């Protein structure tokens, strides 16, 4: 499972953040790793760093499954790490539902 992390110009995509994101994604989605070809994580600050507010960090998490269309979820939180964790949990639930339906066919 390949994980790509991207940030907008208002979030510093340093090594520590990238490693934390990869760890959360791997730990949460590990059960599906044989079916996932790539995970793309896009982090952004919706207030562009000009204003401070709650839940202004956004994580868009896109998963590409082998032989299927990509699926995506979004989460907003106070920090990038919290947004990633929330999006990863949403994706885990979506994958359980989606892959469960596919196996029922």
PDB file of N, CA and C in Angstrom:
ATOM      1  N   UNK A   1       0.853  -1.168   0.000  1.00  0.00           N
ATOM      2  CA  UNK A   1       0.000   0.000   0.000  1.00  0.00           C
ATOM      3  C   UNK A   1       0.903   1.236   0.000  1.00  0.00           C
ATOM      4  N   UNK A   2       0.852   1.979  -1.087  1.00  0.00           N
ATOM      5  CA  UNK A   2       1.647   3.189  -1.213  1.00  0.00           C
ATOM      6  C   UNK A   2       0.845   4.378  -0.672  1.00  0.00           C
ATOM      7  N   UNK A   3       1.485   5.207   0.143  1.00  0.00           N
ATOM      8  CA  UNK A   3       0.816   6.365   0.727  1.00  0.00           C
ATOM      9  C   UNK A   3       1.516   7.627   0.253  1.00  0.00           C
ATOM     10  N   UNK A   4       0.752   8.542  -0.333  1.00  0.00           N
ATOM     11  CA  UNK A   4       1.273   9.833  -0.774  1.00  0.00           C
ATOM     12  C   UNK A   4       0.616  10.919   0.070  1.00  0.00           C
ATOM     13  N   UNK A   5       1.427  11.833   0.597  1.00  0.00           N
ATOM     14  CA  UNK A   5       0.920  12.912   1.439  1.00  0.00           C
ATOM     15  C   UNK A   5       1.229  14.247   0.773  1.00  0.00           C
ATOM     16  N   UNK A   6       0.198  15.070   0.647  1.00  0.00           N
ATOM     17  CA  UNK A   6       0.369  16.408   0.085  1.00  0.00           C
ATOM     18  C   UNK A   6      -0.274  17.435   0.999  1.00  0.00           C
ATOM     19  N   UNK A   7       0.304  18.631   1.014  1.00  0.00           N
ATOM     20  CA  UNK A   7      -0.242  19.705   1.840  1.00  0.00           C
ATOM     21  C   UNK A   7      -0.376  20.962   1.007  1.00  0.00           C
ATOM     22  N   UNK A   8      -1.230  21.872   1.467  1.00  0.00           N
ATOM     23  CA  UNK A   8      -1.302  23.163   0.801  1.00  0.00           C
ATOM     24  C   UNK A   8      -0.188  24.050   1.369  1.00  0.00           C
ATOM     25  N   UNK A   9      -0.108  25.270   0.893  1.00  0.00           N
ATOM     26  CA  UNK A   9       0.990  26.152   1.297  1.00  0.00           C
ATOM     27  C   UNK A   9       0.890  26.628   2.745  1.00  0.00           C
ATOM     28  N   UNK A  10      -0.228  26.357   3.409  1.00  0.00           N
ATOM     29  CA  UNK A  10      -0.418  26.811   4.787  1.00  0.00           C
ATOM     30  C   UNK A  10      -0.127  25.747   5.837  1.00  0.00           C
ATOM     31  N   UNK A  11       0.146  24.536   5.386  1.00  0.00           N
ATOM     32  CA  UNK A  11       0.509  23.454   6.301  1.00  0.00           C
ATOM     33  C   UNK A  11       1.885  22.950   5.897  1.00  0.00           C
ATOM     34  N   UNK A  12       2.787  22.955   6.853  1.00  0.00           N
ATOM     35  CA  UNK A  12       4.148  22.512   6.573  1.00  0.00           C
ATOM     36  C   UNK A  12       4.193  20.985   6.518  1.00  0.00           C
ATOM     37  N   UNK A  13       4.503  20.458   5.362  1.00  0.00           N
ATOM     38  CA  UNK A  13       4.561  19.012   5.174  1.00  0.00           C
ATOM     39  C   UNK A  13       5.917  18.450   5.544  1.00  0.00           C
ATOM     40  N   UNK A  14       6.318  18.634   6.793  1.00  0.00           N
ATOM     41  CA  UNK A  14       7.633  18.167   7.228  1.00  0.00           C
ATOM     42  C   UNK A  14       7.641  16.658   7.457  1.00  0.00           C
ATOM     43  N   UNK A  15       8.812  16.129   7.659  1.00  0.00           N
ATOM     44  CA  UNK A  15       9.004  14.684   7.821  1.00  0.00           C
ATOM     45  C   UNK A  15       8.203  14.134   8.994  1.00  0.00           C
ATOM     46  N   UNK A  16       8.152  14.869  10.091  1.00  0.00           N
ATOM     47  CA  UNK A  16       7.432  14.399  11.279  1.00  0.00           C
ATOM     48  C   UNK A  16       5.943  14.250  10.969  1.00  0.00           C
ATOM     49  N   UNK A  17       5.362  15.247  10.301  1.00  0.00           N
ATOM     50  CA  UNK A  17       3.942  15.184   9.943  1.00  0.00           C
ATOM     51  C   UNK A  17       3.682  14.037   8.976  1.00  0.00           C
ATOM     52  N   UNK A  18       4.516  13.897   7.961  1.00  0.00           N
ATOM     53  CA  UNK A  18       4.328  12.842   6.959  1.00  0.00           C
ATOM     54  C   UNK A  18       4.407  11.462   7.626  1.00  0.00           C
ATOM     55  N   UNK A  19       5.366  11.266   8.509  1.00  0.00           N
ATOM     56  CA  UNK A  19       5.491   9.976   9.202  1.00  0.00           C
ATOM     57  C   UNK A  19       4.282   9.713  10.096  1.00  0.00           C
ATOM     58  N   UNK A  20       3.785  10.747  10.769  1.00  0.00           N
ATOM     59  CA  UNK A  20       2.606  10.579  11.622  1.00  0.00           C
ATOM     60  C   UNK A  20       1.387  10.205  10.782  1.00  0.00           C
ATOM     61  N   UNK A  21       1.228  10.865   9.643  1.00  0.00           N
ATOM     62  CA  UNK A  21       0.110  10.569   8.745  1.00  0.00           C
ATOM     63  C   UNK A  21       0.208   9.132   8.242  1.00  0.00           C
ATOM     64  N   UNK A  22       1.385   8.731   7.778  1.00  0.00           N
ATOM     65  CA  UNK A  22       1.570   7.374   7.275  1.00  0.00           C
ATOM     66  C   UNK A  22       1.275   6.327   8.338  1.00  0.00           C
ATOM     67  N   UNK A  23       1.694   6.584   9.567  1.00  0.00           N
ATOM     68  CA  UNK A  23       1.454   5.647  10.663  1.00  0.00           C
ATOM     69  C   UNK A  23      -0.041   5.493  10.936  1.00  0.00           C
ATOM     70  N   UNK A  24      -0.760   6.594  11.011  1.00  0.00           N
ATOM     71  CA  UNK A  24      -2.205   6.539  11.266  1.00  0.00           C
ATOM     72  C   UNK A  24      -2.920   5.795  10.141  1.00  0.00           C
ATOM     73  N   UNK A  25      -2.578   6.121   8.907  1.00  0.00           N
ATOM     74  CA  UNK A  25      -3.237   5.488   7.761  1.00  0.00           C
ATOM     75  C   UNK A  25      -2.934   3.990   7.730  1.00  0.00           C
ATOM     76  N   UNK A  26      -1.674   3.621   7.902  1.00  0.00           N
ATOM     77  CA  UNK A  26      -1.310   2.191   7.889  1.00  0.00           C
ATOM     78  C   UNK A  26      -2.006   1.430   9.018  1.00  0.00           C
ATOM     79  N   UNK A  27      -1.967   1.985  10.214  1.00  0.00           N
ATOM     80  CA  UNK A  27      -2.570   1.297  11.361  1.00  0.00           C
ATOM     81  C   UNK A  27      -4.079   1.134  11.186  1.00  0.00           C
ATOM     82  N   UNK A  28      -4.731   2.144  10.644  1.00  0.00           N
ATOM     83  CA  UNK A  28      -6.190   2.107  10.516  1.00  0.00           C
ATOM     84  C   UNK A  28      -6.652   1.254   9.341  1.00  0.00           C
ATOM     85  N   UNK A  29      -5.921   1.297   8.233  1.00  0.00           N
ATOM     86  CA  UNK A  29      -6.360   0.607   7.016  1.00  0.00           C
ATOM     87  C   UNK A  29      -5.592  -0.682   6.726  1.00  0.00           C
ATOM     88  N   UNK A  30      -4.753  -1.106   7.644  1.00  0.00           N
ATOM     89  CA  UNK A  30      -3.899  -2.278   7.429  1.00  0.00           C
ATOM     90  C   UNK A  30      -4.689  -3.518   7.011  1.00  0.00           C
ATOM     91  N   UNK A  31      -5.848  -3.683   7.568  1.00  0.00           N
ATOM     92  CA  UNK A  31      -6.681  -4.847   7.277  1.00  0.00           C
ATOM     93  C   UNK A  31      -7.023  -4.955   5.784  1.00  0.00           C
ATOM     94  N   UNK A  32      -7.041  -3.808   5.095  1.00  0.00           N
ATOM     95  CA  UNK A  32      -7.405  -3.774   3.685  1.00  0.00           C
ATOM     96  C   UNK A  32      -6.196  -3.612   2.760  1.00  0.00           C
ATOM     97  N   UNK A  33      -4.997  -3.674   3.294  1.00  0.00           N
ATOM     98  CA  UNK A  33      -3.792  -3.344   2.530  1.00  0.00           C
ATOM     99  C   UNK A  33      -3.606  -4.206   1.279  1.00  0.00           C
ATOM    100  N   UNK A  34      -4.076  -5.432   1.300  1.00  0.00           N
ATOM    101  CA  UNK A  34      -3.916  -6.290   0.118  1.00  0.00           C
ATOM    102  C   UNK A  34      -4.821  -5.852  -1.036  1.00  0.00           C
ATOM    103  N   UNK A  35      -5.863  -5.089  -0.736  1.00  0.00           N
ATOM    104  CA  UNK A  35      -6.794  -4.632  -1.766  1.00  0.00           C
ATOM    105  C   UNK A  35      -6.550  -3.178  -2.188  1.00  0.00           C
ATOM    106  N   UNK A  36      -5.743  -2.464  -1.412  1.00  0.00           N
ATOM    107  CA  UNK A  36      -5.469  -1.050  -1.692  1.00  0.00           C
ATOM    108  C   UNK A  36      -4.165  -0.936  -2.467  1.00  0.00           C
ATOM    109  N   UNK A  37      -4.206  -0.222  -3.584  1.00  0.00           N
ATOM    110  CA  UNK A  37      -2.972   0.001  -4.336  1.00  0.00           C
ATOM    111  C   UNK A  37      -2.303   1.301  -3.905  1.00  0.00           C
ATOM    112  N   UNK A  38      -3.115   2.338  -3.637  1.00  0.00           N
ATOM    113  CA  UNK A  38      -2.533   3.624  -3.260  1.00  0.00           C
ATOM    114  C   UNK A  38      -3.504   4.409  -2.393  1.00  0.00           C
ATOM    115  N   UNK A  39      -2.932   5.181  -1.458  1.00  0.00           N
ATOM    116  CA  UNK A  39      -3.692   6.100  -0.621  1.00  0.00           C
ATOM    117  C   UNK A  39      -3.112   7.486  -0.833  1.00  0.00           C
ATOM    118  N   UNK A  40      -3.973   8.449  -1.141  1.00  0.00           N
ATOM    119  CA  UNK A  40      -3.540   9.838  -1.273  1.00  0.00           C
ATOM    120  C   UNK A  40      -4.161  10.645  -0.145  1.00  0.00           C
ATOM    121  N   UNK A  41      -3.321  11.378   0.569  1.00  0.00           N
ATOM    122  CA  UNK A  41      -3.767  12.196   1.685  1.00  0.00           C
ATOM    123  C   UNK A  41      -3.473  13.652   1.332  1.00  0.00           C
ATOM    124  N   UNK A  42      -4.509  14.476   1.330  1.00  0.00           N
ATOM    125  CA  UNK A  42      -4.365  15.900   1.014  1.00  0.00           C
ATOM    126  C   UNK A  42      -4.777  16.704   2.243  1.00  0.00           C
ATOM    127  N   UNK A  43      -3.829  17.459   2.794  1.00  0.00           N
ATOM    128  CA  UNK A  43      -4.097  18.273   3.974  1.00  0.00           C
ATOM    129  C   UNK A  43      -4.153  19.750   3.587  1.00  0.00           C
ATOM    130  N   UNK A  44      -5.140  20.450   4.139  1.00  0.00           N
ATOM    131  CA  UNK A  44      -5.249  21.875   3.848  1.00  0.00           C
ATOM    132  C   UNK A  44      -5.783  22.625   5.056  1.00  0.00           C
ATOM    133  N   UNK A  45      -5.500  23.919   5.061  1.00  0.00           N
ATOM    134  CA  UNK A  45      -6.003  24.827   6.085  1.00  0.00           C
ATOM    135  C   UNK A  45      -7.059  25.686   5.407  1.00  0.00           C
ATOM    136  N   UNK A  46      -8.310  25.488   5.763  1.00  0.00           N
ATOM    137  CA  UNK A  46      -9.397  26.176   5.075  1.00  0.00           C
ATOM    138  C   UNK A  46      -9.447  27.669   5.339  1.00  0.00           C
ATOM    139  N   UNK A  47      -8.793  28.111   6.414  1.00  0.00           N
ATOM    140  CA  UNK A  47      -8.754  29.548   6.693  1.00  0.00           C
ATOM    141  C   UNK A  47      -7.495  30.201   6.145  1.00  0.00           C
ATOM    142  N   UNK A  48      -6.705  29.463   5.432  1.00  0.00           N
ATOM    143  CA  UNK A  48      -5.493  29.961   4.771  1.00  0.00           C
ATOM    144  C   UNK A  48      -4.499  30.611   5.709  1.00  0.00           C
ATOM    145  N   UNK A  49      -4.515  30.247   6.947  1.00  0.00           N
ATOM    146  CA  UNK A  49      -3.552  30.794   7.883  1.00  0.00           C
ATOM    147  C   UNK A  49      -3.817  32.228   8.288  1.00  0.00           C
ATOM    148  N   UNK A  50      -4.833  32.856   7.698  1.00  0.00           N
ATOM    149  CA  UNK A  50      -5.137  34.253   8.022  1.00  0.00           C
ATOM    150  C   UNK A  50      -6.006  34.375   9.255  1.00  0.00           C
ATOM    151  N   UNK A  51      -6.831  33.364   9.497  1.00  0.00           N
ATOM    152  CA  UNK A  51      -7.745  33.387  10.628  1.00  0.00           C
ATOM    153  C   UNK A  51      -7.555  32.107  11.421  1.00  0.00           C
ATOM    154  N   UNK A  52      -7.933  32.194  12.662  1.00  0.00           N
ATOM    155  CA  UNK A  52      -7.888  31.001  13.493  1.00  0.00           C
ATOM    156  C   UNK A  52      -9.315  30.588  13.793  1.00  0.00           C
ATOM    157  N   UNK A  53      -9.561  29.327  13.742  1.00  0.00           N
ATOM    158  CA  UNK A  53     -10.891  28.822  14.028  1.00  0.00           C
ATOM    159  C   UNK A  53     -10.827  27.360  14.380  1.00  0.00           C
ATOM    160  N   UNK A  54     -11.930  26.860  14.865  1.00  0.00           N
ATOM    161  CA  UNK A  54     -11.973  25.445  15.195  1.00  0.00           C
ATOM    162  C   UNK A  54     -12.304  24.664  13.941  1.00  0.00           C
ATOM    163  N   UNK A  55     -11.770  23.498  13.885  1.00  0.00           N
ATOM    164  CA  UNK A  55     -12.036  22.576  12.788  1.00  0.00           C
ATOM    165  C   UNK A  55     -11.764  23.185  11.415  1.00  0.00           C
ATOM    166  N   UNK A  56     -10.652  23.913  11.301  1.00  0.00           N
ATOM    167  CA  UNK A  56     -10.319  24.516  10.011  1.00  0.00           C
ATOM    168  C   UNK A  56      -9.256  23.732   9.236  1.00  0.00           C
ATOM    169  N   UNK A  57      -8.775  22.629   9.804  1.00  0.00           N
ATOM    170  CA  UNK A  57      -7.832  21.764   9.094  1.00  0.00           C
ATOM    171  C   UNK A  57      -8.639  20.667   8.413  1.00  0.00           C
ATOM    172  N   UNK A  58      -8.368  20.445   7.141  1.00  0.00           N
ATOM    173  CA  UNK A  58      -9.149  19.495   6.344  1.00  0.00           C
ATOM    174  C   UNK A  58      -8.242  18.392   5.817  1.00  0.00           C
ATOM    175  N   UNK A  59      -8.733  17.169   5.888  1.00  0.00           N
ATOM    176  CA  UNK A  59      -8.031  16.023   5.321  1.00  0.00           C
ATOM    177  C   UNK A  59      -8.948  15.359   4.302  1.00  0.00           C
ATOM    178  N   UNK A  60      -8.482  15.291   3.071  1.00  0.00           N
ATOM    179  CA  UNK A  60      -9.157  14.531   2.029  1.00  0.00           C
ATOM    180  C   UNK A  60      -8.347  13.259   1.847  1.00  0.00           C
ATOM    181  N   UNK A  61      -8.975  12.125   2.066  1.00  0.00           N
ATOM    182  CA  UNK A  61      -8.310  10.832   1.984  1.00  0.00           C
ATOM    183  C   UNK A  61      -8.924  10.059   0.826  1.00  0.00           C
ATOM    184  N   UNK A  62      -8.091   9.750  -0.167  1.00  0.00           N
ATOM    185  CA  UNK A  62      -8.556   9.011  -1.342  1.00  0.00           C
ATOM    186  C   UNK A  62      -7.843   7.670  -1.404  1.00  0.00           C
ATOM    187  N   UNK A  63      -8.626   6.612  -1.554  1.00  0.00           N
ATOM    188  CA  UNK A  63      -8.087   5.258  -1.629  1.00  0.00           C
ATOM    189  C   UNK A  63      -8.377   4.696  -3.008  1.00  0.00           C
ATOM    190  N   UNK A  64      -7.349   4.116  -3.594  1.00  0.00           N
ATOM    191  CA  UNK A  64      -7.502   3.447  -4.886  1.00  0.00           C
ATOM    192  C   UNK A  64      -7.424   1.948  -4.642  1.00  0.00           C
ATOM    193  N   UNK A  65      -8.521   1.294  -4.962  1.00  0.00           N
ATOM    194  CA  UNK A  65      -8.602  -0.151  -4.810  1.00  0.00           C
ATOM    195  C   UNK A  65      -8.271  -0.816  -6.135  1.00  0.00           C
ATOM    196  N   UNK A  66      -7.673  -1.982  -6.076  1.00  0.00           N
ATOM    197  CA  UNK A  66      -7.370  -2.731  -7.296  1.00  0.00           C
ATOM    198  C   UNK A  66      -8.668  -3.045  -8.031  1.00  0.00           C
ATOM    199  N   UNK A  67      -8.716  -2.704  -9.308  1.00  0.00           N
ATOM    200  CA  UNK A  67      -9.855  -3.003 -10.192  1.00  0.00           C
ATOM    201  C   UNK A  67     -11.158  -2.294  -9.809  1.00  0.00           C
ATOM    202  N   UNK A  68     -11.080  -1.173  -9.087  1.00  0.00           N
ATOM    203  CA  UNK A  68     -12.283  -0.424  -8.703  1.00  0.00           C
ATOM    204  C   UNK A  68     -12.017   1.074  -8.828  1.00  0.00           C
ATOM    205  N   UNK A  69     -13.087   1.837  -8.841  1.00  0.00           N
ATOM    206  CA  UNK A  69     -12.975   3.280  -8.860  1.00  0.00           C
ATOM    207  C   UNK A  69     -12.425   3.766  -7.509  1.00  0.00           C
ATOM    208  N   UNK A  70     -11.702   4.889  -7.500  1.00  0.00           N
ATOM    209  CA  UNK A  70     -11.230   5.453  -6.234  1.00  0.00           C
ATOM    210  C   UNK A  70     -12.402   5.876  -5.358  1.00  0.00           C
ATOM    211  N   UNK A  71     -12.207   5.816  -4.056  1.00  0.00           N
ATOM    212  CA  UNK A  71     -13.206   6.311  -3.117  1.00  0.00           C
ATOM    213  C   UNK A  71     -12.532   7.319  -2.203  1.00  0.00           C
ATOM    214  N   UNK A  72     -13.302   8.302  -1.741  1.00  0.00           N
ATOM    215  CA  UNK A  72     -12.711   9.380  -0.946  1.00  0.00           C
ATOM    216  C   UNK A  72     -13.626   9.776   0.208  1.00  0.00           C
ATOM    217  N   UNK A  73     -12.995  10.263   1.277  1.00  0.00           N
ATOM    218  CA  UNK A  73     -13.705  10.816   2.428  1.00  0.00           C
ATOM    219  C   UNK A  73     -12.985  12.085   2.861  1.00  0.00           C
ATOM    220  N   UNK A  74     -13.692  12.914   3.604  1.00  0.00           N
ATOM    221  CA  UNK A  74     -13.125  14.161   4.107  1.00  0.00           C
ATOM    222  C   UNK A  74     -13.436  14.284   5.588  1.00  0.00           C
ATOM    223  N   UNK A  75     -12.501  14.876   6.330  1.00  0.00           N
ATOM    224  CA  UNK A  75     -12.753  15.185   7.733  1.00  0.00           C
ATOM    225  C   UNK A  75     -12.116  16.525   8.064  1.00  0.00           C
ATOM    226  N   UNK A  76     -12.738  17.239   8.973  1.00  0.00           N
ATOM    227  CA  UNK A  76     -12.225  18.529   9.440  1.00  0.00           C
ATOM    228  C   UNK A  76     -12.002  18.444  10.948  1.00  0.00           C
ATOM    229  N   UNK A  77     -10.912  19.070  11.403  1.00  0.00           N
ATOM    230  CA  UNK A  77     -10.587  19.050  12.827  1.00  0.00           C
ATOM    231  C   UNK A  77      -9.702  20.248  13.164  1.00  0.00           C
ATOM    232  N   UNK A  78      -9.338  20.353  14.422  1.00  0.00           N
ATOM    233  CA  UNK A  78      -8.523  21.476  14.889  1.00  0.00           C
ATOM    234  C   UNK A  78      -7.063  21.359  14.459  1.00  0.00           C
ATOM    235  N   UNK A  79      -6.572  20.126  14.278  1.00  0.00           N
ATOM    236  CA  UNK A  79      -5.185  19.916  13.865  1.00  0.00           C
ATOM    237  C   UNK A  79      -5.152  18.973  12.666  1.00  0.00           C
ATOM    238  N   UNK A  80      -4.084  19.029  11.878  1.00  0.00           N
ATOM    239  CA  UNK A  80      -3.971  18.095  10.754  1.00  0.00           C
ATOM    240  C   UNK A  80      -3.997  16.635  11.204  1.00  0.00           C
ATOM    241  N   UNK A  81      -3.346  16.338  12.319  1.00  0.00           N
ATOM    242  CA  UNK A  81      -3.297  14.964  12.812  1.00  0.00           C
ATOM    243  C   UNK A  81      -4.686  14.449  13.182  1.00  0.00           C
ATOM    244  N   UNK A  82      -5.480  15.303  13.817  1.00  0.00           N
ATOM    245  CA  UNK A  82      -6.844  14.909  14.170  1.00  0.00           C
ATOM    246  C   UNK A  82      -7.700  14.712  12.929  1.00  0.00           C
ATOM    247  N   UNK A  83      -7.504  15.561  11.923  1.00  0.00           N
ATOM    248  CA  UNK A  83      -8.263  15.433  10.673  1.00  0.00           C
ATOM    249  C   UNK A  83      -7.904  14.129   9.969  1.00  0.00           C
ATOM    250  N   UNK A  84      -6.629  13.761   9.976  1.00  0.00           N
ATOM    251  CA  UNK A  84      -6.192  12.506   9.353  1.00  0.00           C
ATOM    252  C   UNK A  84      -6.807  11.320  10.090  1.00  0.00           C
ATOM    253  N   UNK A  85      -6.777  11.360  11.400  1.00  0.00           N
ATOM    254  CA  UNK A  85      -7.334  10.265  12.191  1.00  0.00           C
ATOM    255  C   UNK A  85      -8.833  10.099  11.915  1.00  0.00           C
ATOM    256  N   UNK A  86      -9.554  11.211  11.872  1.00  0.00           N
ATOM    257  CA  UNK A  86     -10.989  11.157  11.591  1.00  0.00           C
ATOM    258  C   UNK A  86     -11.277  10.639  10.200  1.00  0.00           C
ATOM    259  N   UNK A  87     -10.515  11.100   9.219  1.00  0.00           N
ATOM    260  CA  UNK A  87     -10.709  10.641   7.834  1.00  0.00           C
ATOM    261  C   UNK A  87     -10.365   9.163   7.703  1.00  0.00           C
ATOM    262  N   UNK A  88      -9.329   8.718   8.379  1.00  0.00           N
ATOM    263  CA  UNK A  88      -8.936   7.303   8.310  1.00  0.00           C
ATOM    264  C   UNK A  88     -10.033   6.411   8.885  1.00  0.00           C
ATOM    265  N   UNK A  89     -10.649   6.831   9.978  1.00  0.00           N
ATOM    266  CA  UNK A  89     -11.748   6.060  10.568  1.00  0.00           C
ATOM    267  C   UNK A  89     -12.944   6.020   9.622  1.00  0.00           C
ATOM    268  N   UNK A  90     -13.258   7.155   9.003  1.00  0.00           N
ATOM    269  CA  UNK A  90     -14.354   7.187   8.032  1.00  0.00           C
ATOM    270  C   UNK A  90     -14.062   6.252   6.863  1.00  0.00           C
ATOM    271  N   UNK A  91     -12.810   6.261   6.408  1.00  0.00           N
ATOM    272  CA  UNK A  91     -12.436   5.401   5.288  1.00  0.00           C
ATOM    273  C   UNK A  91     -12.524   3.930   5.683  1.00  0.00           C
ATOM    274  N   UNK A  92     -12.095   3.593   6.873  1.00  0.00           N
ATOM    275  CA  UNK A  92     -12.182   2.210   7.344  1.00  0.00           C
ATOM    276  C   UNK A  92     -13.637   1.738   7.300  1.00  0.00           C
ATOM    277  N   UNK A  93     -14.550   2.570   7.793  1.00  0.00           N
ATOM    278  CA  UNK A  93     -15.966   2.208   7.783  1.00  0.00           C
ATOM    279  C   UNK A  93     -16.497   2.077   6.357  1.00  0.00           C
ATOM    280  N   UNK A  94     -16.093   2.992   5.477  1.00  0.00           N
ATOM    281  CA  UNK A  94     -16.534   2.946   4.089  1.00  0.00           C
ATOM    282  C   UNK A  94     -15.999   1.695   3.384  1.00  0.00           C
ATOM    283  N   UNK A  95     -14.747   1.355   3.641  1.00  0.00           N
ATOM    284  CA  UNK A  95     -14.165   0.155   3.031  1.00  0.00           C
ATOM    285  C   UNK A  95     -14.850  -1.116   3.534  1.00  0.00           C
ATOM    286  N   UNK A  96     -15.172  -1.156   4.824  1.00  0.00           N
ATOM    287  CA  UNK A  96     -15.882  -2.317   5.365  1.00  0.00           C
ATOM    288  C   UNK A  96     -17.213  -2.492   4.648  1.00  0.00           C
ATOM    289  N   UNK A  97     -17.929  -1.411   4.451  1.00  0.00           N
ATOM    290  CA  UNK A  97     -19.220  -1.458   3.772  1.00  0.00           C
ATOM    291  C   UNK A  97     -19.057  -1.815   2.302  1.00  0.00           C
ATOM    292  N   UNK A  98     -18.165  -1.102   1.611  1.00  0.00           N
ATOM    293  CA  UNK A  98     -17.974  -1.294   0.171  1.00  0.00           C
ATOM    294  C   UNK A  98     -17.456  -2.680  -0.149  1.00  0.00           C
ATOM    295  N   UNK A  99     -16.416  -3.100   0.513  1.00  0.00           N
ATOM    296  CA  UNK A  99     -15.841  -4.414   0.228  1.00  0.00           C
ATOM    297  C   UNK A  99     -16.737  -5.547   0.711  1.00  0.00           C
ATOM    298  N   UNK A 100     -17.513  -5.280   1.739  1.00  0.00           N
ATOM    299  CA  UNK A 100     -18.490  -6.272   2.203  1.00  0.00           C
ATOM    300  C   UNK A 100     -19.555  -6.508   1.156  1.00  0.00           C
ATOM    301  N   UNK A 101     -20.028  -5.431   0.535  1.00  0.00           N
ATOM    302  CA  UNK A 101     -21.031  -5.552  -0.528  1.00  0.00           C
ATOM    303  C   UNK A 101     -20.460  -6.301  -1.730  1.00  0.00           C
ATOM    304  N   UNK A 102     -19.206  -5.995  -2.071  1.00  0.00           N
ATOM    305  CA  UNK A 102     -18.598  -6.662  -3.228  1.00  0.00           C
ATOM    306  C   UNK A 102     -18.428  -8.158  -2.991  1.00  0.00           C
ATOM    307  N   UNK A 103     -18.113  -8.538  -1.768  1.00  0.00           N
ATOM    308  CA  UNK A 103     -17.922  -9.961  -1.485  1.00  0.00           C
ATOM    309  C   UNK A 103     -19.257 -10.709  -1.407  1.00  0.00           C
ATOM    310  N   UNK A 104     -20.359  -9.973  -1.198  1.00  0.00           N
ATOM    311  CA  UNK A 104     -21.681 -10.604  -1.150  1.00  0.00           C
ATOM    312  C   UNK A 104     -22.214 -10.949  -2.534  1.00  0.00           C
ATOM    313  N   UNK A 105     -21.596 -10.425  -3.571  1.00  0.00           N
ATOM    314  CA  UNK A 105     -22.079 -10.665  -4.939  1.00  0.00           C
ATOM    315  C   UNK A 105     -21.813 -12.062  -5.388  1.00  0.00           C
TER     316      UNK A 105
END
